[in-house]
Coordinates of C-alpha atoms and ligand atoms in Angstrom, one line a residue:
X1 CA 36.3 -107.9 56.5
X2 CA 38.5 -104.9 56.8
X3 CA 38.0 -104.9 60.6
X4 CA 38.9 -108.5 60.8
X5 CA 42.1 -108.0 58.7
X6 CA 43.0 -105.1 60.9
X7 CA 42.6 -107.2 64.0
X8 CA 44.9 -109.9 62.5
X9 CA 47.5 -107.3 61.6
X10 CA 47.3 -105.9 65.1
X11 CA 47.9 -109.3 66.6
X12 CA 50.8 -110.0 64.3
X13 CA 52.4 -106.7 65.3
X14 CA 51.9 -107.4 68.9
X15 CA 53.5 -110.9 68.6
X16 CA 56.4 -109.5 66.7
X17 CA 57.0 -106.8 69.4
X18 CA 58.0 -109.7 71.9
X19 CA 58.6 -108.3 75.4
X20 CA 58.6 -104.7 74.1
X21 CA 61.0 -102.1 72.9
X22 CA 62.8 -101.6 76.2
X23 CA 63.7 -105.3 76.6
X24 CA 64.7 -105.5 72.9
X25 CA 67.1 -102.6 73.4
X26 CA 68.5 -104.4 76.4
X27 CA 69.1 -107.5 74.3
X28 CA 70.9 -105.4 71.6
X29 CA 73.0 -103.6 74.3
X30 CA 74.3 -107.0 75.3
X31 CA 75.4 -107.5 71.7
X32 CA 72.6 -110.1 71.1
X33 CA 70.1 -110.2 68.3
X34 CA 66.4 -111.0 69.0
X35 CA 64.8 -114.3 68.1
X36 CA 63.3 -113.0 64.9
X37 CA 66.4 -111.2 63.8
X38 CA 68.3 -114.5 64.2
X39 CA 65.8 -116.4 62.2
X40 CA 65.8 -113.8 59.5
X41 CA 69.6 -114.3 59.1
X42 CA 69.3 -118.1 59.1
X43 CA 66.6 -118.9 56.6
X44 CA 66.4 -118.0 52.9
X45 CA 64.7 -114.7 52.2
X46 CA 60.9 -115.1 51.8
X47 CA 60.9 -118.7 53.0
X48 CA 60.0 -118.4 56.6
X49 CA 56.6 -119.5 57.9
X50 CA 55.8 -119.1 61.5
X51 CA 53.7 -121.6 63.5
X52 CA 52.1 -120.8 66.9
X53 CA 52.5 -117.0 66.8
X54 CA 49.3 -116.5 68.8
X55 CA 49.9 -119.1 71.5
X56 CA 49.6 -117.7 75.1
X57 CA 50.6 -119.3 78.4
X58 CA 47.8 -120.6 80.6
X59 CA 49.4 -119.8 84.0
X60 CA 47.4 -117.9 86.6
X61 CA 49.7 -118.2 89.6
X62 CA 51.6 -115.2 90.9
X63 CA 49.4 -112.8 88.8
X64 CA 50.7 -114.3 85.6
X65 CA 47.3 -113.9 83.9
X66 CA 48.0 -110.2 83.8
X67 CA 51.2 -110.6 81.8
X68 CA 50.8 -112.5 78.6
X69 CA 52.7 -112.2 75.4
X70 CA 51.7 -113.7 72.1
X71 CA 54.0 -116.6 71.2
X72 CA 55.0 -117.2 74.8
X73 CA 58.7 -116.6 74.5
X74 CA 59.6 -118.8 71.6
X75 CA 59.3 -118.3 67.8
X76 CA 58.8 -121.6 66.0
X77 CA 58.4 -122.4 62.3
X78 CA 60.0 -123.6 59.1
X79 CA 61.8 -122.3 56.1
X80 CA 64.6 -123.2 53.8
X81 CA 68.3 -122.8 54.5
X82 CA 70.3 -122.8 51.2
X83 CA 67.2 -124.2 49.5
X84 CA 66.6 -127.1 52.0
X85 CA 63.6 -127.4 54.3
X86 CA 64.7 -126.7 57.9
X87 CA 62.7 -126.4 61.1
X88 CA 63.8 -123.6 63.5
X89 CA 62.8 -122.6 67.0
X90 CA 64.3 -119.4 68.6
X91 CA 63.7 -118.6 72.2
X92 CA 62.8 -114.9 72.8
X93 CA 64.7 -113.6 75.8
X94 CA 62.6 -110.5 75.9
X95 CA 59.6 -112.5 77.0
X96 CA 60.1 -113.8 80.6
X97 CA 63.8 -114.3 79.8
X98 CA 62.9 -116.9 77.2
X99 CA 62.0 -119.2 80.1
X100 CA 60.3 -122.4 79.3
X101 CA 56.6 -122.7 80.2
X102 CA 54.2 -125.5 79.5
X103 CA 53.0 -123.9 76.3
X104 CA 56.5 -122.8 75.2
X105 CA 57.5 -126.4 75.5
X106 CA 54.4 -127.5 73.6
X107 CA 55.3 -125.2 70.7
X108 CA 58.8 -126.7 70.5
X109 CA 57.4 -130.3 70.7
X110 CA 54.9 -129.6 67.9
X111 CA 57.8 -128.4 65.7
X112 CA 60.0 -131.4 66.6
X113 CA 57.1 -133.8 65.7
X114 CA 56.8 -132.0 62.3
X115 CA 60.5 -132.2 61.7
X116 CA 60.6 -135.9 62.6
X117 CA 57.5 -136.8 60.5
X118 CA 58.9 -134.8 57.5
X119 CA 62.5 -135.9 58.0
X120 CA 64.2 -132.5 57.9
X121 CA 66.8 -131.0 60.2
X122 CA 65.8 -129.0 63.3
X123 CA 67.8 -126.1 64.6
X124 CA 67.2 -124.7 68.2
X125 CA 68.4 -121.1 68.9
X126 CA 68.5 -121.2 72.7
X127 CA 68.4 -118.1 74.8
X128 CA 66.6 -118.8 78.0
X129 CA 66.6 -118.4 81.8
X130 CA 65.5 -122.1 82.1
X131 CA 62.3 -123.4 83.6
X132 CA 59.5 -120.7 83.9
X133 CA 59.8 -120.4 87.7
X134 CA 56.1 -119.4 88.1
X135 CA 55.0 -122.7 86.5
X136 CA 56.8 -125.2 88.6
X137 CA 56.5 -128.8 87.6
X138 CA 54.5 -128.1 84.4
X139 CA 57.7 -126.5 83.0
X140 CA 59.8 -129.5 84.2
X141 CA 57.4 -131.8 82.3
X142 CA 57.8 -129.6 79.3
X143 CA 61.5 -130.1 79.3
X144 CA 61.2 -133.8 79.6
X145 CA 58.8 -133.9 76.7
X146 CA 61.5 -132.2 74.6
X147 CA 64.3 -134.5 75.9
X148 CA 62.1 -137.5 74.9
X149 CA 61.6 -136.1 71.4
X150 CA 65.4 -135.2 71.0
X151 CA 66.1 -138.9 71.7
X152 CA 63.5 -140.2 69.4
X153 CA 64.8 -138.0 66.6
X154 CA 68.5 -138.8 67.3
X155 CA 69.9 -140.6 64.2
X156 CA 66.8 -139.8 62.1
X157 CA 67.2 -136.1 61.5
X158 CA 70.1 -133.8 62.2
X159 CA 69.6 -131.7 65.3
X160 CA 71.7 -128.6 66.0
X161 CA 71.7 -126.4 69.1
X162 CA 73.0 -122.9 69.1
X163 CA 73.4 -121.4 72.6
X164 CA 73.0 -117.7 72.2
X165 CA 72.4 -116.6 75.8
X166 CA 71.9 -118.3 79.2
X167 CA 71.3 -122.0 79.3
X168 CA 71.0 -123.4 82.8
X169 CA 69.5 -126.2 84.7
X170 CA 67.6 -128.8 82.8
X171 CA 67.8 -126.7 79.7
X172 CA 71.3 -127.9 79.0
X173 CA 70.1 -131.5 78.4
X174 CA 68.2 -130.9 75.2
X175 CA 71.3 -129.4 73.5
X176 CA 73.4 -132.2 75.0
X177 CA 71.3 -134.9 73.3
X178 CA 71.4 -133.1 69.9
X179 CA 74.2 -133.7 67.4
X180 CA 76.0 -130.4 67.6
X181 CA 76.3 -127.5 70.0
X182 CA 77.5 -124.0 69.1
X183 CA 78.1 -121.3 71.7
X184 CA 78.5 -117.6 71.2
X185 CA 81.6 -116.3 73.0
X186 CA 81.0 -114.0 76.1
X187 CA 77.2 -113.9 75.7
X188 CA 76.3 -117.5 76.3
X189 CA 76.9 -120.0 79.1
X190 CA 75.7 -123.5 80.0
X191 CA 75.7 -125.2 83.4
X192 CA 73.6 -127.6 85.4
X193 CA 73.9 -125.5 88.5
X194 CA 75.1 -121.9 88.6
X195 CA 77.9 -120.2 90.5
X196 CA 75.7 -119.5 93.6
X197 CA 74.8 -123.2 94.0
X198 CA 78.4 -124.2 93.4
X199 CA 79.5 -121.8 96.2
X200 CA 77.0 -123.3 98.6
X201 CA 77.7 -126.9 97.8
X202 CA 81.4 -127.1 97.1
X203 CA 82.5 -123.7 98.4
X204 CA 84.2 -122.9 95.1
X205 CA 84.1 -119.4 93.9
X206 CA 83.7 -119.2 90.1
X207 CA 82.1 -116.8 87.6
X208 CA 79.5 -117.9 85.1
X209 CA 82.0 -117.5 82.3
X210 CA 84.6 -119.7 84.0
X211 CA 82.0 -122.3 85.0
X212 CA 80.2 -122.6 81.7
X213 CA 81.3 -120.0 79.2
X214 CA 82.2 -120.9 75.6
X215 CA 85.9 -121.2 76.2
X216 CA 85.4 -123.6 79.1
X217 CA 83.1 -125.8 77.1
X218 CA 85.2 -125.6 73.9
X219 CA 88.5 -126.6 75.6
X220 CA 87.9 -128.2 79.0
X221 CA 84.6 -130.1 78.9
X222 CA 84.1 -130.5 75.1
X223 CA 80.4 -129.8 75.6
X224 CA 80.4 -127.3 72.7
X225 CA 81.6 -128.3 69.2
X226 CA 81.9 -124.8 67.9
X227 CA 82.5 -121.3 69.2
X228 CA 81.3 -118.2 67.4
X229 CA 82.5 -114.6 68.0
X230 CA 78.9 -113.3 67.8
X231 CA 75.4 -114.1 66.8
X232 CA 76.1 -113.4 63.1
X233 CA 79.0 -115.8 63.0
X234 CA 77.0 -118.4 64.8
X235 CA 74.3 -118.3 62.2
X236 CA 76.8 -118.5 59.4
X237 CA 78.4 -121.6 61.1
X238 CA 75.0 -123.3 61.3
X239 CA 74.5 -122.8 57.6
X240 CA 78.0 -124.0 56.8
X241 CA 77.5 -127.1 59.0
X242 CA 74.2 -127.9 57.3
X243 CA 75.9 -127.8 53.9
X244 CA 77.9 -131.0 54.8
X245 CA 75.0 -133.0 56.2
X246 CA 71.9 -134.5 54.6
X247 CA 68.3 -134.0 55.4
X248 CA 67.9 -137.3 57.3
X249 CA 69.4 -140.8 57.8
X250 CA 67.9 -142.0 54.5
X251 CA 69.3 -139.2 52.4
X252 CA 72.7 -138.3 51.1
X253 CA 74.3 -134.8 50.7
X254 CA 74.3 -133.6 47.1
X255 CA 77.8 -133.8 45.6
X256 CA 79.2 -130.5 44.3
X257 CA 79.9 -131.2 40.6
X258 CA 83.6 -131.8 40.2
X259 CA 85.9 -132.6 37.3
X260 CA 89.2 -134.3 37.9
X261 CA 92.1 -132.0 37.3
X262 CA 95.7 -132.0 38.3
X263 CA 95.3 -133.7 41.7
X264 CA 99.0 -134.3 42.4
X265 CA 100.1 -132.7 45.6
X266 CA 104.0 -132.6 45.5
X267 CA 104.2 -130.9 48.9
X268 CA 103.1 -134.1 50.6
X269 CA 106.2 -136.0 49.6
X270 CA 108.3 -133.8 51.9
X271 CA 105.9 -133.4 54.8
X272 CA 107.1 -136.3 57.0
X273 CA 110.2 -135.2 59.0
X274 CA 113.4 -137.3 58.7
X275 CA 113.2 -138.3 62.4
X276 CA 110.1 -140.2 63.3
X277 CA 109.9 -138.4 66.6
X278 CA 109.7 -134.9 65.0
X279 CA 106.1 -133.7 64.9
X280 CA 104.4 -132.1 61.9
X281 CA 101.0 -130.5 61.4
X282 CA 98.4 -133.0 60.2
X283 CA 96.2 -130.1 59.3
X284 CA 98.7 -129.3 56.5
X285 CA 98.1 -132.8 55.2
X286 CA 94.4 -132.3 55.4
X287 CA 94.5 -129.0 53.5
X288 CA 96.4 -130.7 50.7
X289 CA 94.0 -133.6 50.4
X290 CA 90.6 -131.8 50.5
X291 CA 89.0 -129.4 48.0
X292 CA 90.3 -125.9 48.5
X293 CA 89.0 -124.2 51.7
X294 CA 86.5 -127.0 52.4
X295 CA 87.8 -128.2 55.7
X296 CA 85.3 -127.3 58.5
X297 CA 86.8 -128.4 61.8
X298 CA 84.6 -129.7 64.7
X299 CA 85.8 -129.5 68.3
X300 CA 88.8 -127.4 67.3
X301 CA 90.0 -126.6 70.8
X302 CA 89.2 -129.9 72.6
X303 CA 91.5 -132.9 72.6
X304 CA 93.7 -131.4 70.0
X305 CA 95.6 -134.7 69.6
X306 CA 92.9 -135.8 67.3
X307 CA 91.4 -133.7 64.5
X308 CA 87.8 -134.2 63.4
X309 CA 85.8 -132.2 60.8
X310 CA 83.9 -132.1 57.6
X311 CA 85.3 -131.5 54.1
X312 CA 84.7 -132.0 50.4
X313 CA 86.9 -134.3 48.4
X314 CA 86.3 -134.2 44.7
X315 CA 83.0 -132.4 45.5
X316 CA 81.8 -135.2 47.9
X317 CA 81.1 -134.5 51.6
X318 CA 83.6 -136.5 53.7
X319 CA 84.1 -136.6 57.5
X320 CA 87.8 -136.7 58.5
X321 CA 89.3 -138.2 61.6
X322 CA 93.1 -137.6 62.0
X323 CA 95.7 -138.0 64.6
X324 CA 97.6 -134.8 65.2
X325 CA 101.4 -135.4 65.8
X326 CA 101.6 -131.7 66.9
X327 CA 99.6 -132.4 70.1
X328 CA 100.8 -135.1 72.6
X329 CA 102.4 -136.8 69.6
X330 CA 98.9 -137.7 68.3
X331 CA 98.4 -140.3 71.1
X332 CA 94.9 -141.7 71.8
X333 CA 93.6 -140.8 75.3
X334 CA 90.2 -140.6 77.0
X335 CA 89.2 -137.2 75.5
X336 CA 90.4 -137.8 72.0
X337 CA 88.8 -141.3 71.9
X338 CA 85.3 -140.0 72.9
X339 CA 85.6 -136.9 70.6
X340 CA 86.4 -139.1 67.6
X341 CA 83.9 -141.8 68.5
X342 CA 81.0 -139.3 68.6
X343 CA 82.0 -137.8 65.3
X344 CA 82.3 -141.2 63.6
X345 CA 78.9 -142.2 64.9
X346 CA 77.4 -138.9 63.6
X347 CA 78.9 -139.5 60.1
X348 CA 77.6 -143.1 60.1
X349 CA 74.1 -142.0 61.1
X350 CA 73.9 -139.7 58.2
X351 CA 75.7 -141.5 55.4
X352 CA 78.8 -139.3 55.4
X353 CA 81.9 -141.3 54.2
X354 CA 85.0 -141.3 56.5
X355 CA 88.6 -140.6 55.8
X356 CA 91.0 -141.6 58.6
X357 CA 94.6 -140.2 58.6
X358 CA 96.7 -142.3 60.9
X359 CA 99.9 -141.3 62.8
X360 CA 99.4 -142.7 66.3
X361 CA 102.1 -143.9 68.7
X362 CA 99.5 -145.8 70.8
X363 CA 97.4 -145.1 73.8
X364 CA 98.6 -142.7 76.5
X365 CA 99.9 -144.6 79.5
X366 CA 99.4 -143.5 83.1
X367 CA 97.3 -143.7 86.2
X368 CA 95.3 -140.7 85.2
X369 CA 94.3 -142.4 82.0
X370 CA 93.6 -145.8 83.5
X371 CA 91.6 -144.4 86.4
X372 CA 89.6 -142.3 84.0
X373 CA 88.7 -145.4 82.1
X374 CA 90.8 -145.3 79.0
X375 CA 89.7 -148.9 78.6
X376 CA 86.0 -148.0 78.3
X377 CA 86.7 -144.8 76.4
X378 CA 89.1 -146.2 73.9
X379 CA 86.6 -149.0 73.3
X380 CA 84.1 -146.3 72.3
X381 CA 86.2 -145.4 69.2
X382 CA 86.8 -149.1 68.5
X383 CA 83.1 -149.7 68.7
X384 CA 82.2 -146.7 66.6
X385 CA 84.4 -147.6 63.7
X386 CA 83.5 -151.3 63.9
X387 CA 79.8 -150.6 63.7
X388 CA 79.9 -147.9 61.0
X389 CA 78.8 -149.0 57.5
X390 CA 79.6 -145.8 55.5
X391 CA 82.5 -145.9 53.0
X392 CA 85.7 -145.8 55.0
X393 CA 89.3 -145.1 53.8
X394 CA 92.4 -145.0 55.9
X395 CA 95.8 -143.5 55.1
X396 CA 98.7 -144.3 57.4
X397 CA 101.1 -141.5 57.1
X398 CA 103.6 -142.6 59.7
X399 CA 103.0 -144.4 63.0
X400 CA 100.4 -147.1 63.6
X401 CA 101.4 -148.8 66.7
X402 CA 99.8 -151.3 69.0
X403 CA 96.1 -151.3 69.8
X404 CA 95.8 -147.9 68.2
X405 CA 96.6 -149.5 64.9
X406 CA 93.6 -151.7 65.3
X407 CA 91.4 -148.9 66.5
X408 CA 92.2 -146.3 63.8
X409 CA 90.0 -147.8 61.2
X410 CA 92.1 -150.8 60.4
X411 CA 91.1 -153.3 57.7
X412 CA 90.2 -155.7 60.4
X413 CA 87.3 -153.6 61.8
X414 CA 85.7 -153.0 58.4
X415 CA 87.6 -150.3 56.6
X416 CA 87.1 -150.5 52.8
X417 CA 90.4 -149.2 51.6
X418 CA 93.6 -149.0 53.6
X419 CA 96.5 -147.0 52.1
X420 CA 99.9 -146.3 53.5
X421 CA 102.7 -143.9 52.7
X422 CA 106.3 -145.4 52.4
X423 CA 107.0 -143.6 55.7
X424 CA 104.4 -145.8 57.6
X425 CA 105.6 -147.7 60.6
X426 CA 103.1 -150.5 61.5
X427 CA 104.1 -152.6 64.5
X428 CA 103.2 -153.7 68.0
X429 CA 105.3 -150.8 69.5
X430 CA 108.1 -148.4 68.7
X431 CA 111.6 -149.9 68.0
X432 CA 113.1 -148.6 71.3
X433 CA 110.4 -149.9 73.6
X434 CA 110.2 -153.2 71.7
X435 CA 114.0 -153.7 71.9
X436 CA 114.1 -152.9 75.6
X437 CA 111.6 -155.7 76.2
X438 CA 112.6 -158.5 73.9
X439 CA 116.4 -158.0 74.3
X440 CA 116.3 -157.1 78.0
X441 CA 118.6 -160.0 79.1
X442 CA 121.2 -159.5 76.3
X443 CA 121.3 -155.8 76.9
X444 CA 121.7 -156.2 80.6
X445 CA 124.6 -158.5 80.3
X446 CA 126.3 -156.6 77.4
X447 CA 129.5 -154.6 78.1
X448 CA 128.2 -151.7 76.1
X449 CA 124.5 -151.7 76.8
X450 CA 123.8 -148.4 75.0
X451 CA 125.4 -149.5 71.8
X452 CA 123.7 -152.9 72.0
X453 CA 120.3 -151.2 72.5
X454 CA 120.9 -148.9 69.5
X455 CA 121.8 -151.9 67.3
X456 CA 118.8 -153.9 68.4
X457 CA 116.6 -150.8 67.8
X458 CA 117.9 -150.5 64.3
X459 CA 117.4 -154.2 63.7
X460 CA 113.8 -154.0 65.0
X461 CA 113.0 -150.9 62.9
X462 CA 114.4 -152.5 59.8
X463 CA 112.2 -155.6 60.4
X464 CA 109.0 -153.8 61.4
X465 CA 109.0 -150.0 61.1
X466 CA 107.6 -150.0 57.5
X467 CA 104.4 -150.7 55.7
X468 CA 105.5 -153.7 53.7
X469 CA 104.9 -156.5 56.2
X470 CA 101.3 -155.3 56.6
X471 CA 100.9 -154.9 52.8
X472 CA 102.2 -158.5 52.3
X473 CA 99.4 -159.7 54.5
X474 CA 96.8 -157.6 52.7
X475 CA 96.1 -155.5 55.8
X476 CA 97.3 -152.6 53.6
X477 CA 95.8 -152.4 50.1
X478 CA 98.4 -150.2 48.6
X479 CA 101.6 -148.3 49.5
X480 CA 101.3 -145.0 47.7
X481 CA 103.4 -142.0 47.0
X482 CA 102.1 -139.2 49.3
X483 CA 101.7 -136.8 46.3
X484 CA 99.2 -139.2 44.8
X485 CA 97.0 -139.5 47.8
X486 CA 94.3 -136.9 46.8
X487 CA 93.6 -138.6 43.4
X488 CA 93.5 -142.0 45.1
X489 CA 90.9 -140.6 47.6
X490 CA 88.8 -139.1 44.9
X491 CA 88.8 -142.4 43.0
X492 CA 88.3 -144.5 46.1
X493 CA 85.3 -142.6 47.4
X494 CA 83.8 -142.6 43.9
X495 CA 84.3 -146.4 43.8
X496 CA 82.6 -146.7 47.2
X497 CA 79.7 -144.3 46.6
X498 CA 77.0 -146.9 46.3
X499 CA 78.3 -149.1 49.2
X500 CA 75.4 -150.8 51.0
X501 CA 76.2 -152.7 54.1
X502 CA 74.0 -153.5 57.1
X503 CA 74.6 -154.6 60.6
X504 CA 73.1 -157.8 62.1
X505 CA 69.4 -157.3 63.1
X506 CA 69.2 -156.1 66.7
X507 CA 67.3 -153.7 68.9
X508 CA 70.4 -151.5 69.3
X509 CA 74.0 -152.2 70.2
X510 CA 75.4 -151.6 73.6
X511 CA 78.3 -149.1 73.1
X512 CA 80.5 -149.0 76.1
X513 CA 79.3 -145.7 77.5
Ligands
LIG601 C1 60.6 -116.7 84.7 C2 62.4 -115.4 84.2 C3 63.3 -116.5 84.4 C4 62.7 -117.8 84.7 C5 64.5 -114.8 83.8 N1 63.2 -114.4 83.9 N2 64.5 -116.1 84.1 N3 61.1 -115.5 84.4 N4 61.3 -117.8 84.9 N5 63.4 -118.8 84.8 C6 62.8 -113.0 83.6 C7 63.2 -112.0 84.6 O1 62.3 -112.0 85.7 C8 63.2 -110.8 83.8 O2 61.9 -110.3 83.7 C9 63.7 -111.2 82.5 O3 63.4 -112.6 82.4 C10 65.1 -111.0 82.2 O4 65.8 -111.5 83.3 P1 67.0 -110.6 84.0 O5 67.3 -111.3 85.3 O6 66.6 -109.2 84.1 O7 68.2 -110.8 83.0 P2 69.7 -111.0 83.2 O8 70.2 -110.0 84.2 O9 70.3 -111.0 81.8 O10 69.8 -112.5 83.8 C11 69.4 -113.6 83.1 C12 69.5 -114.9 84.0 C13 68.6 -114.6 85.3 C14 70.9 -115.2 84.4 C15 68.9 -116.0 83.2 O11 67.4 -114.0 84.9 C16 68.4 -115.8 86.1 O12 69.3 -116.2 86.8 N6 67.2 -116.4 85.9 C17 66.8 -117.6 86.7 C18 67.5 -118.8 86.2 C19 67.0 -120.1 86.8 O13 67.3 -120.3 88.0 N7 66.2 -120.8 86.1 C20 65.7 -122.0 86.6 C21 66.8 -123.1 86.3 S1 66.3 -124.7 86.9 P3 61.5 -108.8 83.4 O14 60.1 -108.7 83.5 O15 62.3 -108.0 84.4 O16 62.0 -108.5 82.0 C22 65.6 -125.4 85.6 C23 65.1 -126.7 85.9 C24 64.7 -127.5 84.7 O17 65.6 -124.9 84.5 C25 64.9 -128.9 84.9 C26 64.4 -129.7 83.8 C27 64.8 -131.1 83.9

């Protein structure tokens, strides 16, 4: 028995050594942790159970049979994160650059099947040179097996991808199908084709960092939802994100016990500037409304004219979508519409109620927007809100103009509770634009056109730039003092906590992609 135990211990040591000390040092020199170090930071102490530690690749081409590492470049298993069952795979860059072989893919697929059958989140810590070049099509098949499972699991269990090293070629599509992507600044990149191919095909000269580094994907493409300074922060962000989301589509996040206290927020009564064209920071409004330090922003540096993120309100996990008057006056455009639509759909998949803060002057006009399909992209947000069945509350703080009024979680598309501040302006368009159109002839023939326009503008604003017409129709449920908003939200979400609503029976809808 002793011999047999020794043999087992020897094998475990061998597996844990990955690609060997030299390669581990190289990994550390780049400021990166190893796969096992990352897992150790992520899961609760003593909870980790590894699966497939002794798996070896089966390749014999290019002398591969002489180089075989236990585990084949990916550590897979399960443990708990803050007490909740979580499946984790971490690619080991020290073994063939974490590249994906047939067996490496089989290990990930086995884990995905377990996660799906047992309805618990799966986290992928990606650090890989892509397809194992020595294996050819077997590795491509392995990727496709993963993509298929990502898609089957979508909307059933949360899937989170951390990019903690290279991620190129087909490898980018698994993360892209998952719910959230996090990238580590400077040590990770993602692209379909690298700088060399780009140079050959388009003659552009670009570095890996410019082409697919974290800053590029956080601000230009929106591919990544979060950026971390280093591996450690990335792991902490995964844990934080998990704390707002449930185990699966059939579960809810546990509320943090909360006792109602003094919920009045006097600062909100003075937050809207006197002039309706002066911007203010919607994030200040959010911080007044949510439980202290609970706002966790998603897509912080992308399409900043809309804010999305998770929070706790009265201890309850709530997703927030809010126009940001500080950026492009909070207008809806192609990027902000798709950003918000994806977030709304995630919250709806996983039973997370939605709070929508509205201050939107409309859709952004222009050829750039029209030619980039603002029609189709704006429709995504409209569709996402319209199909969502989670509790939904809107607060109109200031502008709610035109089609954007409809889109931003209006009563008409299924919102449960629609509140407005006295500063709300709910109309087809702003007073100036409206007056220029409907009084065009009178203004053109007037001796003093400017004065005439100003008078008409004032007249239009008095008639429409307030919440009371909408409230009189029941489109707004209550006009409230801003300072009272937090308590109204706590009570509103408590009232809606057992909401059950279903959509008509169908195979699946056809969101305008
Ligand atoms: C096999 C690989 C590998 C790969 C790296 N290695 N990538 N082995 N298949 N794809 C090995 C290296 O030989 C090396 O082995 C070790 O991993 C570390 O690699 P280095 O190059 O020394 O590291 P670094 O300088 O940090 O560069 C990392 C890298 C580079 C940028 C990822 O290795 C690279 O460009 N690799 C190839 C990337 C690629 O073209 N992949 C295929 C993408 S196409 P030793 O023994 O020296 O430690 C694709 C199609 C999938 O993925 C489509 C699915 C639909």
